[in-house]
Amino acid sequence: MAQGIRAYFGHITDVVTTFWEGLSVTLSYMLRRPITVQYPDRVEKRVADTLPPRYRGILEVDTAVCTGCMACERACPIGVIKISTDKDPGNPKQRVITQFDIDVGKCMFCGLCVEPCPTGAIAHTREFEATRKHVDSLVFRWVPDPAKPVPFYRPVKGQDAPRAPVGEILRRCLAAASWIERPSFLPEERKP
Amino acid sequence: MAIDMKIERQILRRTETSDEEIVVNFGPQHPSTHGVINFVTQTTGEIIRRSVPEVGYLHRGLEKIGEMVTYPGYMPFTDRIDYVAAMFANEGYALAVERLLGIEAPPRAQYLRAIAGELCRISSHFIAVGTMATDIGAATPLTHGLRERESVNDLIEELCGARLTFNYHRIGGVSFDAPAGWSDKVLRFLDHLDSYIQEWDRLISFNQIYVDRLANVGVITREQAVDYGLVGPNLRGSGVQWDIRRDLSYGAYPDFAFDIPVGTGRFGTVGDCWDRYYVRVQEMLESSKIIRQALAKLPEGEIMAKVARKPKPDAGEAVGRVESARGEMLYYVVSDGSEKAYRLRVRTGSFLAMGIIEELSRGIMVADLIAIIASLDIVAPEIDR
Ligand code: SF4
Ligand code: SF4
């Protein structure tokens, strides 16, 4: 009997001590610095700029250095990339790209298309915010006008392709789509 | 209004006193089922007569997709098989196709695979133990676990560019070498982890209420665990020392010394929910050991073997087995000599864990069923593929 009572109260003591043990860990977090990032409106720096360089964000194509080899189109397992080429009507020896569409709404950001590109024309940026009102608007047309096609780039031996800095072209594209209003549920943007 | 109350009281009395059976659909949209699974549960009051898992809500035909895309093109799809620990899904597939092609990844790639895999195991186990505590009723540990997982994700993101669907492995190697200064960051995290596990134990593992809630609940005996084909921590929780990393070693694992924690029945019987829980906590420390050894011995050299862009293996079949966070993950690939697989089969740990639930659920309380499901570390997409 006495043993039973001792076990009973011993158990209660165990519960209380281990409970306080756990609670002391929780309470110690009152004194530590929080690591929460208040995305999206209370960050010191744009989140896209804080990501590691290998981050696989929205794809960007610098058509000026695209050789039109279509390796990226063939590498994509789900057919996100659509490239059409044609002969240049003015110069039959020169081939041109008339269409280079990437359906970002369908893309799974796997990076398989970036690997075979000989010039680095197609690359992942660190951008990930491209909200649109309709999913069709997520098709990025890197040759905007089929009437103004882009000639194939011819790689020069022993020389790197003059690729524009990754992310610049895409940022310009995203900024041009100025009709993306700031959602009403976000608080006013704070002036620095 | 008064009549309503009367009827309600009558219903209450009936369920309290009679042994009338009620069939409850526990799921498919229930936070404790860890995904979209339905447990069709026959209950009498609080006692469960029988609970049968009904799977398939997350079936996406990933095995069929394997027959429709090229061998390298299937790699991003393997991420979706088990998105909580995608590294292992990548690795198993890469191993199977490498065996089919008769090639092997270079040593540096194999070490990087081991490091990335063990990091991924840590992050996956933090989800497992954190959600388990939440299901039992302790809300805080999950937030702590998720915070640690985010630090691991930061490291993996730096390595391969993604936080969830890594797509890091390639057939014949890995896609990226470790960036400069990365190994120091990993070591710093491991130092933090080793001390953090102690804090975690103080926070929840040895909390008497938590222990009382799990000890002697859902006991899986050694024989049962083997008979039902359980794998991974669920099997080791029952005291069976079986780990693919040691017993059917692959990749760089023969080079590392590590222990295989098993359930000991510290607070109850061997194979109860607490044992399965604590095996996972200890495995995180073992992973930390493996990563330290791998970083110390990391060989120089290539990270990719020579593989054609669209490989066409000779007709034949191959099996890739890896020890994922949820136990053995097996890929079976059949080739007919073309650039797409003829048949692809995936066998996963969570699916094997579903079989034993009906057996365990007889005669237990409803709340214990939740503890059992949580302790088996089920990830719904891995069950259904
Ligand atoms: S990232 Fe993957 S899914 Fe997206 S376009 Fe490239 S290959 Fe296709
Ligand atoms: S983006 Fe690169 S891979 Fe794609 S067509 Fe142009 S050069 Fe070839």
mmCIF file with all atom_site columns, C-alpha atoms in Angstrom, chain A residues 58-63 80-84 97-105 132 134-148 150 169-170 172-174:
data_model
loop_
_atom_site.group_PDB
_atom_site.id
_atom_site.type_symbol
_atom_site.label_atom_id
_atom_site.label_alt_id
_atom_site.label_comp_id
_atom_site.label_asym_id
_atom_site.label_entity_id
_atom_site.label_seq_id
_atom_site.pdbx_PDB_ins_code
_atom_site.Cartn_x
_atom_site.Cartn_y
_atom_site.Cartn_z
_atom_site.occupancy
_atom_site.B_iso_or_equiv
_atom_site.pdbx_formal_charge
_atom_site.auth_seq_id
_atom_site.auth_comp_id
_atom_site.auth_asym_id
_atom_site.auth_atom_id
_atom_site.pdbx_PDB_model_num
ATOM 1  C CA . ILE A 1 58  ? 12.081 31.550 -62.939 1.00 0.00 ? 58  ILE A CA 1
ATOM 2  C CA . LEU A 1 59  ? 13.944 30.789 -66.171 1.00 0.00 ? 59  LEU A CA 1
ATOM 3  C CA . GLU A 1 60  ? 15.450 33.560 -68.198 1.00 0.00 ? 60  GLU A CA 1
ATOM 4  C CA . VAL A 1 61  ? 16.709 33.448 -71.776 1.00 0.00 ? 61  VAL A CA 1
ATOM 5  C CA . ASP A 1 62  ? 19.214 35.820 -73.286 1.00 0.00 ? 62  ASP A CA 1
ATOM 6  C CA . THR A 1 63  ? 18.229 35.356 -76.927 1.00 0.00 ? 63  THR A CA 1
ATOM 7  C CA . VAL A 1 80  ? 7.516  23.506 -71.197 1.00 0.00 ? 80  VAL A CA 1
ATOM 8  C CA . ILE A 1 81  ? 9.793  25.124 -73.775 1.00 0.00 ? 81  ILE A CA 1
ATOM 9  C CA . LYS A 1 82  ? 8.620  25.811 -77.302 1.00 0.00 ? 82  LYS A CA 1
ATOM 10 C CA . ILE A 1 83  ? 11.162 26.982 -79.879 1.00 0.00 ? 83  ILE A CA 1
ATOM 11 C CA . SER A 1 84  ? 10.484 27.613 -83.549 1.00 0.00 ? 84  SER A CA 1
ATOM 12 C CA . ILE A 1 97  ? 14.430 32.084 -83.904 1.00 0.00 ? 97  ILE A CA 1
ATOM 13 C CA . THR A 1 98  ? 10.840 33.145 -84.382 1.00 0.00 ? 98  THR A CA 1
ATOM 14 C CA . GLN A 1 99  ? 9.436  31.830 -81.154 1.00 0.00 ? 99  GLN A CA 1
ATOM 15 C CA . PHE A 1 100 ? 10.920 31.005 -77.757 1.00 0.00 ? 100 PHE A CA 1
ATOM 16 C CA . ASP A 1 101 ? 8.157  30.455 -75.204 1.00 0.00 ? 101 ASP A CA 1
ATOM 17 C CA . ILE A 1 102 ? 8.553  29.187 -71.672 1.00 0.00 ? 102 ILE A CA 1
ATOM 18 C CA . ASP A 1 103 ? 5.365  28.339 -69.817 1.00 0.00 ? 103 ASP A CA 1
ATOM 19 C CA . VAL A 1 104 ? 6.411  29.138 -66.276 1.00 0.00 ? 104 VAL A CA 1
ATOM 20 C CA . GLY A 1 105 ? 3.012  28.031 -65.001 1.00 0.00 ? 105 GLY A CA 1
ATOM 21 C CA . ARG A 1 132 ? -0.399 37.113 -62.677 1.00 0.00 ? 132 ARG A CA 1
ATOM 22 C CA . HIS A 1 134 ? -4.366 34.558 -65.286 1.00 0.00 ? 134 HIS A CA 1
ATOM 23 C CA . VAL A 1 135 ? -2.229 31.482 -65.659 1.00 0.00 ? 135 VAL A CA 1
ATOM 24 C CA . ASP A 1 136 ? -1.885 32.079 -69.414 1.00 0.00 ? 136 ASP A CA 1
ATOM 25 C CA . SER A 1 137 ? 0.013  35.279 -68.720 1.00 0.00 ? 137 SER A CA 1
ATOM 26 C CA . LEU A 1 138 ? 2.759  33.156 -67.215 1.00 0.00 ? 138 LEU A CA 1
ATOM 27 C CA . VAL A 1 139 ? 3.944  32.148 -70.684 1.00 0.00 ? 139 VAL A CA 1
ATOM 28 C CA . PHE A 1 140 ? 7.121  34.162 -71.082 1.00 0.00 ? 140 PHE A CA 1
ATOM 29 C CA . ARG A 1 141 ? 7.787  35.004 -74.720 1.00 0.00 ? 141 ARG A CA 1
ATOM 30 C CA . TRP A 1 142 ? 11.488 35.607 -75.077 1.00 0.00 ? 142 TRP A CA 1
ATOM 31 C CA . VAL A 1 143 ? 11.070 36.487 -78.745 1.00 0.00 ? 143 VAL A CA 1
ATOM 32 C CA . PRO A 1 144 ? 8.191  38.906 -78.233 1.00 0.00 ? 144 PRO A CA 1
ATOM 33 C CA . ASP A 1 145 ? 7.362  39.525 -81.867 1.00 0.00 ? 145 ASP A CA 1
ATOM 34 C CA . PRO A 1 146 ? 7.577  36.705 -84.478 1.00 0.00 ? 146 PRO A CA 1
ATOM 35 C CA . ALA A 1 147 ? 7.822  39.398 -87.130 1.00 0.00 ? 147 ALA A CA 1
ATOM 36 C CA . LYS A 1 148 ? 11.098 40.525 -85.553 1.00 0.00 ? 148 LYS A CA 1
ATOM 37 C CA . VAL A 1 150 ? 16.362 36.909 -83.513 1.00 0.00 ? 150 VAL A CA 1
ATOM 38 C CA . ILE A 1 169 ? 16.432 40.790 -68.434 1.00 0.00 ? 169 ILE A CA 1
ATOM 39 C CA . LEU A 1 170 ? 13.813 39.027 -66.379 1.00 0.00 ? 170 LEU A CA 1
ATOM 40 C CA . ARG A 1 172 ? 13.046 44.285 -66.620 1.00 0.00 ? 172 ARG A CA 1
ATOM 41 C CA . CYS A 1 173 ? 10.274 42.051 -67.978 1.00 0.00 ? 173 CYS A CA 1
ATOM 42 C CA . LEU A 1 174 ? 8.631  41.742 -64.592 1.00 0.00 ? 174 LEU A CA 1
#
